[in-house]
């Protein structure tokens, strides 16, 4: 299967801890997006990479969030000093085509206790 | 900020019925996609529309893009229990740097 993969699928952590998620996009896709989704809502855009460059970052993203895509392939999303409000599904998507159809990974479900 | 509003938010219908989901915005989008998402999984792309007035069909699903490229609709004919899920519309900014999802429509088809 050459789809988008994310790791871990589930993460439970205590408030104040740091967590890091990984996303491996479809190999030939140069665009990579991170989203956050809470139950029953549509995904909220967090940040966008084209190759290794982070071109867009949502105002929703506080300073505790950072994302990298060092070699233009996989990406990591780190949340420092987690808060209960960070509990959500974190989705990664990759894209190549002109009209930006995005292919999503299965997501990482974060629970902050 | 949600730029795309979907209606209805929840829909529960009997198997065999028809339904339409609407996606509206005050903004113009260069393209618009529809996705379907099941619990605990990522959204799966159904279709992309790019031309104002465009109509695309995918088996029992019909998608239409508004003439002004600000709105779209999804019509399902003879709904089946397998159609149950969260339906999301999404639009891309002209630069492609941001991608906006709609508020979602949760569909339940009762056997």
PDB file of C-alpha atoms in Angstrom:
ATOM      1  CA  UNK A   1       0.000   0.000   0.000  1.00  0.00           C
ATOM      2  CA  UNK A   2       1.561   3.316  -1.072  1.00  0.00           C
ATOM      3  CA  UNK A   3      -0.936   5.652   0.580  1.00  0.00           C
ATOM      4  CA  UNK A   4      -0.272   8.240   3.266  1.00  0.00           C
ATOM      5  CA  UNK A   5       0.748   6.716   6.584  1.00  0.00           C
ATOM      6  CA  UNK A   6       0.781   8.231  10.049  1.00  0.00           C
ATOM      7  CA  UNK A   7       2.369   7.093  13.251  1.00  0.00           C
ATOM      8  CA  UNK A   8       1.262   6.526  15.929  1.00  0.00           C
ATOM      9  CA  UNK A   9      -2.447   5.923  15.343  1.00  0.00           C
ATOM     10  CA  UNK A  10      -3.248   6.663  18.955  1.00  0.00           C
ATOM     11  CA  UNK A  11      -1.418   8.634  21.627  1.00  0.00           C
ATOM     12  CA  UNK A  12      -2.430   9.151  25.232  1.00  0.00           C
ATOM     13  CA  UNK A  13      -0.371  11.608  27.223  1.00  0.00           C
ATOM     14  CA  UNK A  14      -0.506  13.634  30.385  1.00  0.00           C
ATOM     15  CA  UNK A  15      -0.973  17.376  30.351  1.00  0.00           C
ATOM     16  CA  UNK A  16       2.346  19.178  30.066  1.00  0.00           C
ATOM     17  CA  UNK A  17       4.136  16.435  28.142  1.00  0.00           C
ATOM     18  CA  UNK A  18       5.527  16.837  24.642  1.00  0.00           C
ATOM     19  CA  UNK A  19       4.336  14.632  21.771  1.00  0.00           C
ATOM     20  CA  UNK A  20       5.565  14.127  18.214  1.00  0.00           C
ATOM     21  CA  UNK A  21       3.652  12.656  15.295  1.00  0.00           C
ATOM     22  CA  UNK A  22       5.027  11.449  11.992  1.00  0.00           C
ATOM     23  CA  UNK A  23       3.522  11.520   8.504  1.00  0.00           C
ATOM     24  CA  UNK A  24       4.843   9.716   5.438  1.00  0.00           C
ATOM     25  CA  UNK A  25       3.168  11.104   2.302  1.00  0.00           C
ATOM     26  CA  UNK A  26       2.717   9.415  -1.047  1.00  0.00           C
ATOM     27  CA  UNK A  27       6.257   9.357  -2.378  1.00  0.00           C
ATOM     28  CA  UNK A  28       5.885  11.549  -5.456  1.00  0.00           C
ATOM     29  CA  UNK A  29       3.712  14.174  -3.742  1.00  0.00           C
ATOM     30  CA  UNK A  30       5.454  17.475  -3.103  1.00  0.00           C
ATOM     31  CA  UNK A  31       2.693  19.086  -1.039  1.00  0.00           C
ATOM     32  CA  UNK A  32       1.977  18.075   2.546  1.00  0.00           C
ATOM     33  CA  UNK A  33      -0.725  19.397   4.881  1.00  0.00           C
ATOM     34  CA  UNK A  34      -1.486  18.987   8.567  1.00  0.00           C
ATOM     35  CA  UNK A  35      -5.012  19.334   9.960  1.00  0.00           C
ATOM     36  CA  UNK A  36      -6.722  19.005  13.319  1.00  0.00           C
ATOM     37  CA  UNK A  37     -10.218  17.591  13.610  1.00  0.00           C
ATOM     38  CA  UNK A  38     -12.541  17.377  16.579  1.00  0.00           C
ATOM     39  CA  UNK A  39     -15.534  15.083  16.753  1.00  0.00           C
ATOM     40  CA  UNK A  40     -18.274  15.858  14.245  1.00  0.00           C
ATOM     41  CA  UNK A  41     -16.426  18.809  12.714  1.00  0.00           C
ATOM     42  CA  UNK A  42     -14.558  19.276   9.477  1.00  0.00           C
ATOM     43  CA  UNK A  43     -10.738  19.289   9.563  1.00  0.00           C
ATOM     44  CA  UNK A  44      -9.089  22.603  10.446  1.00  0.00           C
ATOM     45  CA  UNK A  45      -6.015  23.581   8.455  1.00  0.00           C
ATOM     46  CA  UNK A  46      -2.816  23.842  10.538  1.00  0.00           C
ATOM     47  CA  UNK A  47       0.119  24.116   8.160  1.00  0.00           C
ATOM     48  CA  UNK A  48       1.321  23.411   4.620  1.00  0.00           C
ATOM     49  CA  UNK A  49       4.663  22.385   3.117  1.00  0.00           C
ATOM     50  CA  UNK A  50       5.753  22.441  -0.467  1.00  0.00           C
ATOM     51  CA  UNK A  51       8.763  20.168  -0.570  1.00  0.00           C
ATOM     52  CA  UNK A  52      10.761  21.130   2.546  1.00  0.00           C
ATOM     53  CA  UNK A  53       9.484  24.712   2.755  1.00  0.00           C
ATOM     54  CA  UNK A  54       6.726  25.555   5.219  1.00  0.00           C
ATOM     55  CA  UNK A  55       4.685  28.029   3.173  1.00  0.00           C
ATOM     56  CA  UNK A  56       1.629  28.546   5.293  1.00  0.00           C
ATOM     57  CA  UNK A  57       0.812  28.337   8.980  1.00  0.00           C
ATOM     58  CA  UNK A  58      -2.633  28.863  10.467  1.00  0.00           C
ATOM     59  CA  UNK A  59      -3.225  31.510  13.092  1.00  0.00           C
ATOM     60  CA  UNK A  60      -4.829  28.683  15.059  1.00  0.00           C
ATOM     61  CA  UNK A  61      -1.386  27.207  15.551  1.00  0.00           C
ATOM     62  CA  UNK A  62       0.074  28.385  18.826  1.00  0.00           C
ATOM     63  CA  UNK A  63       3.791  28.623  19.563  1.00  0.00           C
ATOM     64  CA  UNK A  64       3.574  25.217  21.219  1.00  0.00           C
ATOM     65  CA  UNK A  65       3.095  23.610  17.804  1.00  0.00           C
ATOM     66  CA  UNK A  66       5.914  23.100  15.339  1.00  0.00           C
ATOM     67  CA  UNK A  67       6.156  21.134  12.135  1.00  0.00           C
ATOM     68  CA  UNK A  68       9.081  20.112   9.987  1.00  0.00           C
ATOM     69  CA  UNK A  69       9.672  18.398   6.685  1.00  0.00           C
ATOM     70  CA  UNK A  70      13.471  18.320   6.601  1.00  0.00           C
ATOM     71  CA  UNK A  71      14.116  16.491   3.330  1.00  0.00           C
ATOM     72  CA  UNK A  72      10.852  17.146   1.591  1.00  0.00           C
ATOM     73  CA  UNK A  73       9.636  13.647   2.306  1.00  0.00           C
ATOM     74  CA  UNK A  74       8.210  12.703   5.715  1.00  0.00           C
ATOM     75  CA  UNK A  75       7.011  15.339   8.147  1.00  0.00           C
ATOM     76  CA  UNK A  76       6.738  15.622  11.921  1.00  0.00           C
ATOM     77  CA  UNK A  77       4.319  17.627  14.028  1.00  0.00           C
ATOM     78  CA  UNK A  78       5.373  18.349  17.605  1.00  0.00           C
ATOM     79  CA  UNK A  79       3.174  19.697  20.364  1.00  0.00           C
ATOM     80  CA  UNK A  80       4.974  20.980  23.432  1.00  0.00           C
ATOM     81  CA  UNK A  81       3.440  21.276  26.903  1.00  0.00           C
ATOM     82  CA  UNK A  82       0.221  19.598  25.803  1.00  0.00           C
ATOM     83  CA  UNK A  83      -3.103  20.870  27.102  1.00  0.00           C
ATOM     84  CA  UNK A  84      -6.438  19.097  27.349  1.00  0.00           C
ATOM     85  CA  UNK A  85      -7.734  21.283  24.531  1.00  0.00           C
ATOM     86  CA  UNK A  86      -5.169  19.698  22.211  1.00  0.00           C
ATOM     87  CA  UNK A  87      -7.097  16.431  22.301  1.00  0.00           C
ATOM     88  CA  UNK A  88      -8.198  15.788  18.724  1.00  0.00           C
ATOM     89  CA  UNK A  89      -7.498  13.777  15.599  1.00  0.00           C
ATOM     90  CA  UNK A  90      -4.429  15.051  13.757  1.00  0.00           C
ATOM     91  CA  UNK A  91      -4.596  14.377  10.036  1.00  0.00           C
ATOM     92  CA  UNK A  92      -1.908  14.542   7.411  1.00  0.00           C
ATOM     93  CA  UNK A  93      -2.565  14.797   3.679  1.00  0.00           C
ATOM     94  CA  UNK A  94      -0.412  14.951   0.579  1.00  0.00           C
ATOM     95  CA  UNK A  95      -1.076  16.307  -2.860  1.00  0.00           C
ATOM     96  CA  UNK A  96       0.522  16.656  -6.238  1.00  0.00           C
ATOM     97  CA  UNK A  97      -2.068  17.523  -8.792  1.00  0.00           C
ATOM     98  CA  UNK A  98      -2.865  20.902 -10.183  1.00  0.00           C
ATOM     99  CA  UNK A  99      -6.299  21.009  -8.516  1.00  0.00           C
ATOM    100  CA  UNK A 100      -4.860  19.999  -5.181  1.00  0.00           C
ATOM    101  CA  UNK A 101      -6.788  16.821  -4.557  1.00  0.00           C
ATOM    102  CA  UNK A 102      -5.554  15.668  -1.210  1.00  0.00           C
ATOM    103  CA  UNK A 103      -5.015  12.135  -0.034  1.00  0.00           C
ATOM    104  CA  UNK A 104      -5.302  11.648   3.696  1.00  0.00           C
ATOM    105  CA  UNK A 105      -3.649   9.359   6.153  1.00  0.00           C
ATOM    106  CA  UNK A 106      -5.635   7.518   8.827  1.00  0.00           C
ATOM    107  CA  UNK A 107      -4.833  10.170  11.432  1.00  0.00           C
ATOM    108  CA  UNK A 108      -3.343  10.188  14.914  1.00  0.00           C
ATOM    109  CA  UNK A 109      -5.850  10.337  17.750  1.00  0.00           C
ATOM    110  CA  UNK A 110      -4.388  12.363  20.632  1.00  0.00           C
ATOM    111  CA  UNK A 111      -5.883  12.234  24.115  1.00  0.00           C
ATOM    112  CA  UNK A 112      -4.462  14.577  26.742  1.00  0.00           C
ATOM    113  CA  UNK A 113      -5.363  13.584  30.295  1.00  0.00           C
TER     114      UNK A 113
ATOM    115  CA  UNK B   1     -12.611  30.383  10.423  1.00  0.00           C
ATOM    116  CA  UNK B   2     -14.943  28.207   8.375  1.00  0.00           C
ATOM    117  CA  UNK B   3     -15.439  29.664   4.907  1.00  0.00           C
ATOM    118  CA  UNK B   4     -17.633  26.803   3.698  1.00  0.00           C
ATOM    119  CA  UNK B   5     -21.005  26.154   5.267  1.00  0.00           C
ATOM    120  CA  UNK B   6     -22.721  22.822   4.721  1.00  0.00           C
ATOM    121  CA  UNK B   7     -26.362  21.982   5.165  1.00  0.00           C
ATOM    122  CA  UNK B   8     -27.911  20.050   6.625  1.00  0.00           C
ATOM    123  CA  UNK B   9     -25.512  19.290   9.467  1.00  0.00           C
ATOM    124  CA  UNK B  10     -27.229  15.974  10.250  1.00  0.00           C
ATOM    125  CA  UNK B  11     -29.381  13.800   8.020  1.00  0.00           C
ATOM    126  CA  UNK B  12     -31.046  10.491   8.833  1.00  0.00           C
ATOM    127  CA  UNK B  13     -33.004   8.806   6.065  1.00  0.00           C
ATOM    128  CA  UNK B  14     -34.414   5.425   5.101  1.00  0.00           C
ATOM    129  CA  UNK B  15     -32.677   3.186   2.586  1.00  0.00           C
ATOM    130  CA  UNK B  16     -33.849   3.980  -0.933  1.00  0.00           C
ATOM    131  CA  UNK B  17     -34.563   7.660  -0.350  1.00  0.00           C
ATOM    132  CA  UNK B  18     -32.851  10.496  -2.206  1.00  0.00           C
ATOM    133  CA  UNK B  19     -30.986  13.360  -0.560  1.00  0.00           C
ATOM    134  CA  UNK B  20     -29.052  16.523  -1.351  1.00  0.00           C
ATOM    135  CA  UNK B  21     -26.239  18.108   0.632  1.00  0.00           C
ATOM    136  CA  UNK B  22     -25.299  21.740   0.060  1.00  0.00           C
ATOM    137  CA  UNK B  23     -21.961  23.509   0.398  1.00  0.00           C
ATOM    138  CA  UNK B  24     -22.036  27.318   0.315  1.00  0.00           C
ATOM    139  CA  UNK B  25     -19.485  30.084   0.554  1.00  0.00           C
ATOM    140  CA  UNK B  26     -19.113  33.785  -0.102  1.00  0.00           C
ATOM    141  CA  UNK B  27     -15.667  33.099  -1.531  1.00  0.00           C
ATOM    142  CA  UNK B  28     -14.692  31.916  -4.989  1.00  0.00           C
ATOM    143  CA  UNK B  29     -12.632  28.731  -5.134  1.00  0.00           C
ATOM    144  CA  UNK B  30     -10.359  27.578  -7.907  1.00  0.00           C
ATOM    145  CA  UNK B  31     -11.471  24.006  -7.275  1.00  0.00           C
ATOM    146  CA  UNK B  32     -13.714  22.194  -4.882  1.00  0.00           C
ATOM    147  CA  UNK B  33     -13.585  18.635  -3.631  1.00  0.00           C
ATOM    148  CA  UNK B  34     -16.012  16.345  -1.877  1.00  0.00           C
ATOM    149  CA  UNK B  35     -14.800  13.805   0.648  1.00  0.00           C
ATOM    150  CA  UNK B  36     -16.430  11.053   2.686  1.00  0.00           C
ATOM    151  CA  UNK B  37     -15.099  10.142   6.101  1.00  0.00           C
ATOM    152  CA  UNK B  38     -15.841   7.175   8.333  1.00  0.00           C
ATOM    153  CA  UNK B  39     -15.281   7.251  12.111  1.00  0.00           C
ATOM    154  CA  UNK B  40     -11.630   6.951  13.109  1.00  0.00           C
ATOM    155  CA  UNK B  41     -10.353   7.271   9.535  1.00  0.00           C
ATOM    156  CA  UNK B  42      -9.106  10.050   7.296  1.00  0.00           C
ATOM    157  CA  UNK B  43     -11.346  11.609   4.624  1.00  0.00           C
ATOM    158  CA  UNK B  44     -11.457   9.834   1.259  1.00  0.00           C
ATOM    159  CA  UNK B  45     -11.669  11.882  -1.918  1.00  0.00           C
ATOM    160  CA  UNK B  46     -14.851  11.388  -3.961  1.00  0.00           C
ATOM    161  CA  UNK B  47     -14.614  14.029  -6.686  1.00  0.00           C
ATOM    162  CA  UNK B  48     -13.033  17.299  -7.786  1.00  0.00           C
ATOM    163  CA  UNK B  49     -14.932  20.008  -9.667  1.00  0.00           C
ATOM    164  CA  UNK B  50     -13.137  22.913 -11.279  1.00  0.00           C
ATOM    165  CA  UNK B  51     -15.409  24.583 -13.838  1.00  0.00           C
ATOM    166  CA  UNK B  52     -18.410  26.730 -12.942  1.00  0.00           C
ATOM    167  CA  UNK B  53     -21.616  24.826 -13.718  1.00  0.00           C
ATOM    168  CA  UNK B  54     -19.785  21.504 -13.947  1.00  0.00           C
ATOM    169  CA  UNK B  55     -21.732  18.330 -13.150  1.00  0.00           C
ATOM    170  CA  UNK B  56     -20.008  15.054 -12.348  1.00  0.00           C
ATOM    171  CA  UNK B  57     -21.584  11.687 -11.670  1.00  0.00           C
ATOM    172  CA  UNK B  58     -20.131   8.851  -9.638  1.00  0.00           C
ATOM    173  CA  UNK B  59     -22.581   5.948  -9.754  1.00  0.00           C
ATOM    174  CA  UNK B  60     -25.510   7.121  -7.581  1.00  0.00           C
ATOM    175  CA  UNK B  61     -23.780  10.363  -6.568  1.00  0.00           C
ATOM    176  CA  UNK B  62     -24.142  13.576  -8.588  1.00  0.00           C
ATOM    177  CA  UNK B  63     -21.946  16.572  -7.849  1.00  0.00           C
ATOM    178  CA  UNK B  64     -22.524  20.086  -9.146  1.00  0.00           C
ATOM    179  CA  UNK B  65     -20.321  23.171  -8.954  1.00  0.00           C
ATOM    180  CA  UNK B  66     -22.118  26.508  -8.942  1.00  0.00           C
ATOM    181  CA  UNK B  67     -21.779  28.840 -11.916  1.00  0.00           C
ATOM    182  CA  UNK B  68     -19.892  31.378  -9.811  1.00  0.00           C
ATOM    183  CA  UNK B  69     -17.696  28.673  -8.198  1.00  0.00           C
ATOM    184  CA  UNK B  70     -18.876  29.634  -4.735  1.00  0.00           C
ATOM    185  CA  UNK B  71     -21.137  26.707  -3.970  1.00  0.00           C
ATOM    186  CA  UNK B  72     -21.669  23.045  -4.688  1.00  0.00           C
ATOM    187  CA  UNK B  73     -24.153  20.278  -4.100  1.00  0.00           C
ATOM    188  CA  UNK B  74     -24.039  16.529  -3.688  1.00  0.00           C
ATOM    189  CA  UNK B  75     -27.112  14.503  -4.597  1.00  0.00           C
ATOM    190  CA  UNK B  76     -27.413  10.831  -3.678  1.00  0.00           C
ATOM    191  CA  UNK B  77     -30.043   8.693  -5.383  1.00  0.00           C
ATOM    192  CA  UNK B  78     -31.497   5.619  -3.685  1.00  0.00           C
ATOM    193  CA  UNK B  79     -29.302   5.870  -0.604  1.00  0.00           C
ATOM    194  CA  UNK B  80     -27.853   2.685   0.854  1.00  0.00           C
ATOM    195  CA  UNK B  81     -26.550   1.938   4.371  1.00  0.00           C
ATOM    196  CA  UNK B  82     -23.029   1.924   2.945  1.00  0.00           C
ATOM    197  CA  UNK B  83     -23.419   5.628   2.156  1.00  0.00           C
ATOM    198  CA  UNK B  84     -23.436   6.387   5.884  1.00  0.00           C
ATOM    199  CA  UNK B  85     -20.625   8.730   6.862  1.00  0.00           C
ATOM    200  CA  UNK B  86     -19.469  12.312   7.231  1.00  0.00           C
ATOM    201  CA  UNK B  87     -19.533  14.190   3.921  1.00  0.00           C
ATOM    202  CA  UNK B  88     -17.154  17.105   3.617  1.00  0.00           C
ATOM    203  CA  UNK B  89     -16.704  19.700   0.938  1.00  0.00           C
ATOM    204  CA  UNK B  90     -13.364  21.452   0.658  1.00  0.00           C
ATOM    205  CA  UNK B  91     -12.000  24.298  -1.409  1.00  0.00           C
ATOM    206  CA  UNK B  92      -8.558  25.403  -2.366  1.00  0.00           C
ATOM    207  CA  UNK B  93      -7.313  28.985  -2.398  1.00  0.00           C
ATOM    208  CA  UNK B  94      -5.892  30.261  -5.660  1.00  0.00           C
ATOM    209  CA  UNK B  95      -2.347  29.709  -4.418  1.00  0.00           C
ATOM    210  CA  UNK B  96      -3.146  26.232  -3.142  1.00  0.00           C
ATOM    211  CA  UNK B  97      -1.456  27.153   0.101  1.00  0.00           C
ATOM    212  CA  UNK B  98      -4.607  26.831   2.149  1.00  0.00           C
ATOM    213  CA  UNK B  99      -7.362  24.304   2.010  1.00  0.00           C
ATOM    214  CA  UNK B 100     -10.716  25.007   3.646  1.00  0.00           C
ATOM    215  CA  UNK B 101     -13.098  22.299   4.763  1.00  0.00           C
ATOM    216  CA  UNK B 102     -16.810  22.681   5.201  1.00  0.00           C
ATOM    217  CA  UNK B 103     -18.618  22.119   8.469  1.00  0.00           C
ATOM    218  CA  UNK B 104     -19.605  18.592   7.405  1.00  0.00           C
ATOM    219  CA  UNK B 105     -22.851  16.686   6.925  1.00  0.00           C
ATOM    220  CA  UNK B 106     -23.310  13.532   8.955  1.00  0.00           C
ATOM    221  CA  UNK B 107     -25.465  11.094   6.983  1.00  0.00           C
ATOM    222  CA  UNK B 108     -27.101   8.000   8.430  1.00  0.00           C
ATOM    223  CA  UNK B 109     -28.948   5.636   6.109  1.00  0.00           C
ATOM    224  CA  UNK B 110     -31.252   3.292   7.992  1.00  0.00           C
ATOM    225  CA  UNK B 111     -31.792  -0.189   6.492  1.00  0.00           C
TER     226      UNK B 111
END
